[in-house]
mmCIF file of C-alpha atoms in Angstrom:
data_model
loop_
_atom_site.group_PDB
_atom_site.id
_atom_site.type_symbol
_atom_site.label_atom_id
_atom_site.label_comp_id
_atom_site.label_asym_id
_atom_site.label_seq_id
_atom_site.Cartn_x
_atom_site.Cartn_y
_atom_site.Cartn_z
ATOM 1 C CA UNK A 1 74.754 -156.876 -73.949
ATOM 2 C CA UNK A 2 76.182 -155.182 -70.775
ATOM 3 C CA UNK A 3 79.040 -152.511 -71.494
ATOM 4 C CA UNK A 4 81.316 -154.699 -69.512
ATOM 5 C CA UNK A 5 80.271 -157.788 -71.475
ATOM 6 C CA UNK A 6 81.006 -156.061 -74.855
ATOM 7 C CA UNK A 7 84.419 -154.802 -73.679
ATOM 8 C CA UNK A 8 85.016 -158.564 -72.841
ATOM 9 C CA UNK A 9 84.706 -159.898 -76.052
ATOM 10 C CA UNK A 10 86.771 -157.187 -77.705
ATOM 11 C CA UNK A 11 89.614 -157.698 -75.411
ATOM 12 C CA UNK A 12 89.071 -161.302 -76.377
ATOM 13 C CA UNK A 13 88.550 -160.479 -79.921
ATOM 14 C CA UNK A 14 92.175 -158.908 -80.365
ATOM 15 C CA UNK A 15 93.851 -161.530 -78.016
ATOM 16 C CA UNK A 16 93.223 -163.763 -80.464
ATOM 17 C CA UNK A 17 94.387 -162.103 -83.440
ATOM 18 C CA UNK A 18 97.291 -161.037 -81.577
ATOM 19 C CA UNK A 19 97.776 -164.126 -80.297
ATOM 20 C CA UNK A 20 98.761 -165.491 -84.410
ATOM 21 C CA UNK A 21 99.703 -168.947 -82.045
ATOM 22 C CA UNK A 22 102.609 -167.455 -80.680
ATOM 23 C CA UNK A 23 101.233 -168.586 -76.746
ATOM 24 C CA UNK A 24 98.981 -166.415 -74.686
ATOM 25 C CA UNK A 25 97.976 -168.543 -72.205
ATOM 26 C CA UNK A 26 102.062 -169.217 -71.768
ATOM 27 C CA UNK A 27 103.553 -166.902 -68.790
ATOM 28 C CA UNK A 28 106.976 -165.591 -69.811
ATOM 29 C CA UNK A 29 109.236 -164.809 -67.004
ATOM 30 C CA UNK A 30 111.366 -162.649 -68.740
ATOM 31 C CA UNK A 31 110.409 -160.323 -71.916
ATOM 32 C CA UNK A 32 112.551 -161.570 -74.758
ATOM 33 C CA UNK A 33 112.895 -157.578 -75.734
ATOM 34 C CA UNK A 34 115.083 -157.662 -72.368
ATOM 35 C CA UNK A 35 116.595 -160.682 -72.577
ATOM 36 C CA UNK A 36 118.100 -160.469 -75.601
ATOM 37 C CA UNK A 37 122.118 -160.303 -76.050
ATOM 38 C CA UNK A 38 122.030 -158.422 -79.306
ATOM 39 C CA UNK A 39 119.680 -156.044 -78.171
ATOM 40 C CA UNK A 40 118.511 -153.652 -81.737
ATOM 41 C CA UNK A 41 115.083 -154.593 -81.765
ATOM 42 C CA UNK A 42 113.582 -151.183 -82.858
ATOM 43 C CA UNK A 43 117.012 -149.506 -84.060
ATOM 44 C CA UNK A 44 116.637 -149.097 -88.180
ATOM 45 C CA UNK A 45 118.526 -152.159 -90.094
ATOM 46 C CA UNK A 46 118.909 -149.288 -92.951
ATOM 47 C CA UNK A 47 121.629 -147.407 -91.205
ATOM 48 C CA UNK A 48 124.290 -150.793 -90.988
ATOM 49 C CA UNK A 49 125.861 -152.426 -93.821
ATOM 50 C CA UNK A 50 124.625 -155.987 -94.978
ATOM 51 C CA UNK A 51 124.900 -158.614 -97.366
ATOM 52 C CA UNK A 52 122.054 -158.675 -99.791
ATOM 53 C CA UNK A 53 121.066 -162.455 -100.763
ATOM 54 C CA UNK A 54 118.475 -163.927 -102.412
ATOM 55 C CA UNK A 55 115.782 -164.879 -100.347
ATOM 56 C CA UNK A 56 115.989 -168.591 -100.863
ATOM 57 C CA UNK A 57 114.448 -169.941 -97.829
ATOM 58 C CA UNK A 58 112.073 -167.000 -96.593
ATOM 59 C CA UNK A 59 108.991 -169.776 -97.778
ATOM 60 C CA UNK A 60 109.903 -172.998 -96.907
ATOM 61 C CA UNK A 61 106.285 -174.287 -98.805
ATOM 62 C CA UNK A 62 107.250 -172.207 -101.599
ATOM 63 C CA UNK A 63 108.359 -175.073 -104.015
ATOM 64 C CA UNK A 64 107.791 -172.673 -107.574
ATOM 65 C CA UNK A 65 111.961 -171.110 -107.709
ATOM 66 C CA UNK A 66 112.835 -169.108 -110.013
ATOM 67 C CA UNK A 67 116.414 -167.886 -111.340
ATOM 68 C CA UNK A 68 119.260 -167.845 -108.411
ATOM 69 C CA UNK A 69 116.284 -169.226 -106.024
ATOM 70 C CA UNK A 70 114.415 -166.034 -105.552
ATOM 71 C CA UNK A 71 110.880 -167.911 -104.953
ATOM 72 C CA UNK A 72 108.629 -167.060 -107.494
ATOM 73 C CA UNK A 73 105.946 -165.498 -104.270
ATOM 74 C CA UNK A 74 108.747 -162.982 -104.134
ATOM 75 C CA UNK A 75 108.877 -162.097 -107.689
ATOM 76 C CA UNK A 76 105.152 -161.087 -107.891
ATOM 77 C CA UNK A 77 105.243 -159.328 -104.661
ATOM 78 C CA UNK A 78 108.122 -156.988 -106.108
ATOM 79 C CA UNK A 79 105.498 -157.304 -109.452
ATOM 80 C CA UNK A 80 103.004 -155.750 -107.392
ATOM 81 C CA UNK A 81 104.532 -153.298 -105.747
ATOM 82 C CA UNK A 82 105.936 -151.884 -108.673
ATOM 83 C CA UNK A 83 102.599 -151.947 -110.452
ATOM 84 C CA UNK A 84 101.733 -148.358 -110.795
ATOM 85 C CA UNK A 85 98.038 -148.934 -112.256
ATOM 86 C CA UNK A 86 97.036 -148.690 -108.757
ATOM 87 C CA UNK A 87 92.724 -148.395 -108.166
ATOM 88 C CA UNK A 88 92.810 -144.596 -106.619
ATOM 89 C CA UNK A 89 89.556 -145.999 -104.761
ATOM 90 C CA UNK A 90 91.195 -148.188 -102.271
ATOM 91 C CA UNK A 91 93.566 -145.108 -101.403
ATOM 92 C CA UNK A 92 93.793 -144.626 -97.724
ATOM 93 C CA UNK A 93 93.948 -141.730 -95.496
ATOM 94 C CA UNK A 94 98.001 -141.481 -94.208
ATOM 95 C CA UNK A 95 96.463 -140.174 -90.976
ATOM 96 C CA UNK A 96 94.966 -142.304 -88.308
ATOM 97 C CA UNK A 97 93.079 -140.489 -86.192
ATOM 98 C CA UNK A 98 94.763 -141.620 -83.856
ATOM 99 C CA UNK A 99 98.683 -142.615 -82.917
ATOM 100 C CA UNK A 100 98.529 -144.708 -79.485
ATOM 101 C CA UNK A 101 99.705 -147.949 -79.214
ATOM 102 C CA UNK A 102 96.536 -149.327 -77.824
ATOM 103 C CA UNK A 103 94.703 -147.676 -80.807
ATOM 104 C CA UNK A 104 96.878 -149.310 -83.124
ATOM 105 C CA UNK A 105 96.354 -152.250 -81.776
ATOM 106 C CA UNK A 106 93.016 -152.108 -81.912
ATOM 107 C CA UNK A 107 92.977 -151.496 -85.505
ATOM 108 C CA UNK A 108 95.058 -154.203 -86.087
ATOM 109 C CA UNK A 109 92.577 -157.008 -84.125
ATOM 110 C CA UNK A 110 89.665 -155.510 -85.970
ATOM 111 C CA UNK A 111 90.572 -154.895 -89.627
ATOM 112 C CA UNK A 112 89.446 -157.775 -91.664
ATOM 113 C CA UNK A 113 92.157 -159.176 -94.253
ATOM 114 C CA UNK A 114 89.916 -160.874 -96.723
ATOM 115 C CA UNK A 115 89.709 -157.416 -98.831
ATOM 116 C CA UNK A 116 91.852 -154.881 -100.407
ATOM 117 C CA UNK A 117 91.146 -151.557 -98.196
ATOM 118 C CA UNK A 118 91.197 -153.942 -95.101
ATOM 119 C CA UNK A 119 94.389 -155.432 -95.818
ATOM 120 C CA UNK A 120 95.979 -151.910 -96.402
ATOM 121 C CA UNK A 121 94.551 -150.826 -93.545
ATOM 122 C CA UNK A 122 96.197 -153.167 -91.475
ATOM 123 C CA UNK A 123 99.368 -152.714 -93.567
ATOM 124 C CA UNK A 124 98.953 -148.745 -92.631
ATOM 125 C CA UNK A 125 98.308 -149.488 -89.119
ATOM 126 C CA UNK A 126 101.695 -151.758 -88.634
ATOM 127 C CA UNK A 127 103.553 -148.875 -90.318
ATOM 128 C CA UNK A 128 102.719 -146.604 -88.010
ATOM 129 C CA UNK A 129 102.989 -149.214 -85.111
ATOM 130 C CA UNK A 130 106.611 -149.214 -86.536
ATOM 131 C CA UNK A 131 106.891 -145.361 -86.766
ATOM 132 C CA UNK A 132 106.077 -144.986 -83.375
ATOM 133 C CA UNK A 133 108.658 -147.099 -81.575
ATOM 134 C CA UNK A 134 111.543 -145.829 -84.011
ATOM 135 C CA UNK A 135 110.677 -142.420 -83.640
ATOM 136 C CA UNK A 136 111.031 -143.102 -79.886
ATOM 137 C CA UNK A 137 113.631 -144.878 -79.450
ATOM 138 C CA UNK A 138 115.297 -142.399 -81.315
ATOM 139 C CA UNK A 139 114.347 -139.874 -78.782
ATOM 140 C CA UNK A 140 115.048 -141.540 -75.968
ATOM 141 C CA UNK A 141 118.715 -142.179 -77.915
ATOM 142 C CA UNK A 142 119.256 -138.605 -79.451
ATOM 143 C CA UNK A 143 117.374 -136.185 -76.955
ATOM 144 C CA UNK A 144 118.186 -138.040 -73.393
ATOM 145 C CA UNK A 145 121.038 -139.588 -74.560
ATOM 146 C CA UNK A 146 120.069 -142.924 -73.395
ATOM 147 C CA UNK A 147 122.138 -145.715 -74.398
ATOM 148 C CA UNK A 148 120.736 -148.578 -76.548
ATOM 149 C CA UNK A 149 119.849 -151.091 -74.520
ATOM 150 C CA UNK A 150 117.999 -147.876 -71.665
ATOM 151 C CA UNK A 151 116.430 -146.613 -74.598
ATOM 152 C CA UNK A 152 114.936 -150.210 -75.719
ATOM 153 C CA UNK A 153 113.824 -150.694 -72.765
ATOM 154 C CA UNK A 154 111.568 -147.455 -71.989
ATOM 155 C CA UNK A 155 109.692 -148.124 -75.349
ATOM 156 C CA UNK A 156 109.468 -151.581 -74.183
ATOM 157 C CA UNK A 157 107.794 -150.557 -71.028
ATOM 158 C CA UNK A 158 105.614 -147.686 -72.807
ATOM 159 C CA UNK A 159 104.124 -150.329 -75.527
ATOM 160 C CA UNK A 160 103.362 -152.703 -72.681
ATOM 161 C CA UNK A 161 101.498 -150.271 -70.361
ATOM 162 C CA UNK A 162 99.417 -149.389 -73.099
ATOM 163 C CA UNK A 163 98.023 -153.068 -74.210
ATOM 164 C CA UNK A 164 95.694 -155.044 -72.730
ATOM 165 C CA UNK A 165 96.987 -157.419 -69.842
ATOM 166 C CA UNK A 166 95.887 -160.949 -71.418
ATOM 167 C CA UNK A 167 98.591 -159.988 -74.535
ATOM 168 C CA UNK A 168 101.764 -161.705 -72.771
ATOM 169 C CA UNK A 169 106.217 -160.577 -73.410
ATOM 170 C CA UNK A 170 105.769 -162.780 -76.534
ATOM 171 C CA UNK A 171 102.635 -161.772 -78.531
ATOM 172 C CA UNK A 172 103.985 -158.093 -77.501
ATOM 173 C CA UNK A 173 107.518 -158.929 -79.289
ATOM 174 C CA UNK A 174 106.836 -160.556 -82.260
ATOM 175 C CA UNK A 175 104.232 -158.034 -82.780
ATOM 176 C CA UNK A 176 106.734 -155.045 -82.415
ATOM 177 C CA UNK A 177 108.964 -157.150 -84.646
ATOM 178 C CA UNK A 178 106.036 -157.596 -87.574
ATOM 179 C CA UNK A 179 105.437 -153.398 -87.015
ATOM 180 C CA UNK A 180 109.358 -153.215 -87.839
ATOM 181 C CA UNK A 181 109.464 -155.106 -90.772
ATOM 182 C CA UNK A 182 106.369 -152.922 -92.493
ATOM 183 C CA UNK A 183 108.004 -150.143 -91.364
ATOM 184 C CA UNK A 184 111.641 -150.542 -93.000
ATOM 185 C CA UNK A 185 110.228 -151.841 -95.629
ATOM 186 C CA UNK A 186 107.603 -149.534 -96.936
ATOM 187 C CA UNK A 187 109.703 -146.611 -95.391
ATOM 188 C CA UNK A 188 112.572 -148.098 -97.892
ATOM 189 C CA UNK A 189 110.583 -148.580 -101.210
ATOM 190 C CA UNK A 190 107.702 -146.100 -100.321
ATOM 191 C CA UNK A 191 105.217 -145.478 -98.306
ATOM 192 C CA UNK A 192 102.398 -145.092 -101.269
ATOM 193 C CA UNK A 193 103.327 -148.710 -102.343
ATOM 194 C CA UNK A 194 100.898 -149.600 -99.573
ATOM 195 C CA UNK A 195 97.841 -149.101 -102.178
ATOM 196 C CA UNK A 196 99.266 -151.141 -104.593
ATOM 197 C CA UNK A 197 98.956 -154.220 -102.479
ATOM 198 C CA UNK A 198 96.461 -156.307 -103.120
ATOM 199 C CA UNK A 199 97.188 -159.990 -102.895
ATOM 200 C CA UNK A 200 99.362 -160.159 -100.191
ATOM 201 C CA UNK A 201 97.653 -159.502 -96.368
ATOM 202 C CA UNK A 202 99.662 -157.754 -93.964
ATOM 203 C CA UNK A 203 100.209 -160.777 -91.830
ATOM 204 C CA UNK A 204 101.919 -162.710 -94.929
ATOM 205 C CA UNK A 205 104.129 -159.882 -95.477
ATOM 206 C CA UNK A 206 104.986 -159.837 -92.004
ATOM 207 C CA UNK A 207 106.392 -162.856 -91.843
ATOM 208 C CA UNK A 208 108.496 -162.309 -94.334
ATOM 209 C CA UNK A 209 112.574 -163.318 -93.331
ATOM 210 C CA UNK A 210 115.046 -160.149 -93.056
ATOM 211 C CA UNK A 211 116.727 -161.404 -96.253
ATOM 212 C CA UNK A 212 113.785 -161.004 -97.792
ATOM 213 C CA UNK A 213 112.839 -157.504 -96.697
ATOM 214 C CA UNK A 214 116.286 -156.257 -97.876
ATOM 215 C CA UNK A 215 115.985 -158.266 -101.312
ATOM 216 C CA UNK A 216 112.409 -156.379 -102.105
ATOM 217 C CA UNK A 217 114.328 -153.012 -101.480
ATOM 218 C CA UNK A 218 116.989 -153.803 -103.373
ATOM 219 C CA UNK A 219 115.324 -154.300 -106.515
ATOM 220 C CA UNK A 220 114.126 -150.645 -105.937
ATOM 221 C CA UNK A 221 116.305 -148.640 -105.903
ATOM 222 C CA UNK A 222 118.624 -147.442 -109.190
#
């Protein structure tokens, strides 16, 4: 195969996991990031008050409850995570060798989820996908003393000039917002809970609702 061939099909490769049907081939006129009226997309949900609940409705094909409706998939995730008989041999490095957004990426389209190390790999790379933008944002918030919505907005625009063109405003945002929700919660309940994962991928814990995220770190701390 030609280089140019080969760099084809990887640029396909991660469209399509990126993709995780949320519209590629759509054209968005407006990036939701921008559009939105409440606009905290990267800002840490840890630093405002909320109301805890239990995560009733986070699986709607979840049909196994258990006391108070926390779905059962819930209760062995928290199982899991607080599982410290943890198999030292799918221990990660903490440091990518890289920290680009484009590298990140990357990682995430290739990394296989069928497997333990693969799936914490991909957990690791969201995390730091996550890192990145709130350690940014904060910058742009704290050391240029941008306001929220300015600061949102030049993250927005670094991400974006970093990833391929075919990966449109949407795949970019609900990315960012999967990166977000590893982040807080694995920055929350600890980031060496990553190796104790092992039946849930990344993308499943992804999608996990808000209420959910904030129920898991609840039932860590003391």
């Amino acid at each position: 195969f030609s280089e140019s061939s080969s760099q084809s099909s990887e640029t396909s490769a991660l469209t399509e996991m990126l993709d995780d049907n949320f519209g590629l081939g759509s054209p968005m006129a407006v990036s939701p990031l921008l559009d939105q009226k409440d606009p905290p997309l990267y800002e840490s949900r840890t630093q405002k008050k909320h109301i805890i609940e239990s995560p009733d409705k986070f699986d709607k094909r979840q049909k196994s409850t258990t006391k108070k409706g926390e779905p059962s998939t819930i209760k062995k995730l928290i199982k899991e995570l607080k599982d410290d008989s943890v198999n030292k041999d799918l221990i990660f490095a903490s440091q990518l060798s890289e920290d680009s957004y484009t590298y990140l990426y990357k990682e995430i389209g290739k990394a296989k989820v069928d497997n333990d190390i693969a799936s914490q790999k991909v957990l690791n790379c969201y995390f730091e996908f996550g890192k990145k933008l709130f350690d940014h944002l904060n910058y742009y918030k704290n050391e240029k003393k941008y306001r929220d919505r300015k600061a949102q907005s030049k993250v927005d625009k670094e991400v974006k000039k970093q990833l391929p063109k075919e990966i449109n405003d949407t795949t970019h945002w609900k990315q960012t917002e999967k990166a977000q929700k590893i982040y807080e919660l694995f920055i929350e309940i600890g980031v060496d809970k990553m190796q104790q994962v092992k039946s849930y991928s990344a993308l499943r814990i992804s999608k996990l609702s808000w209420k959910s995220i904030d129920y898991i770190t609840e039932n860590f701390k003391s």
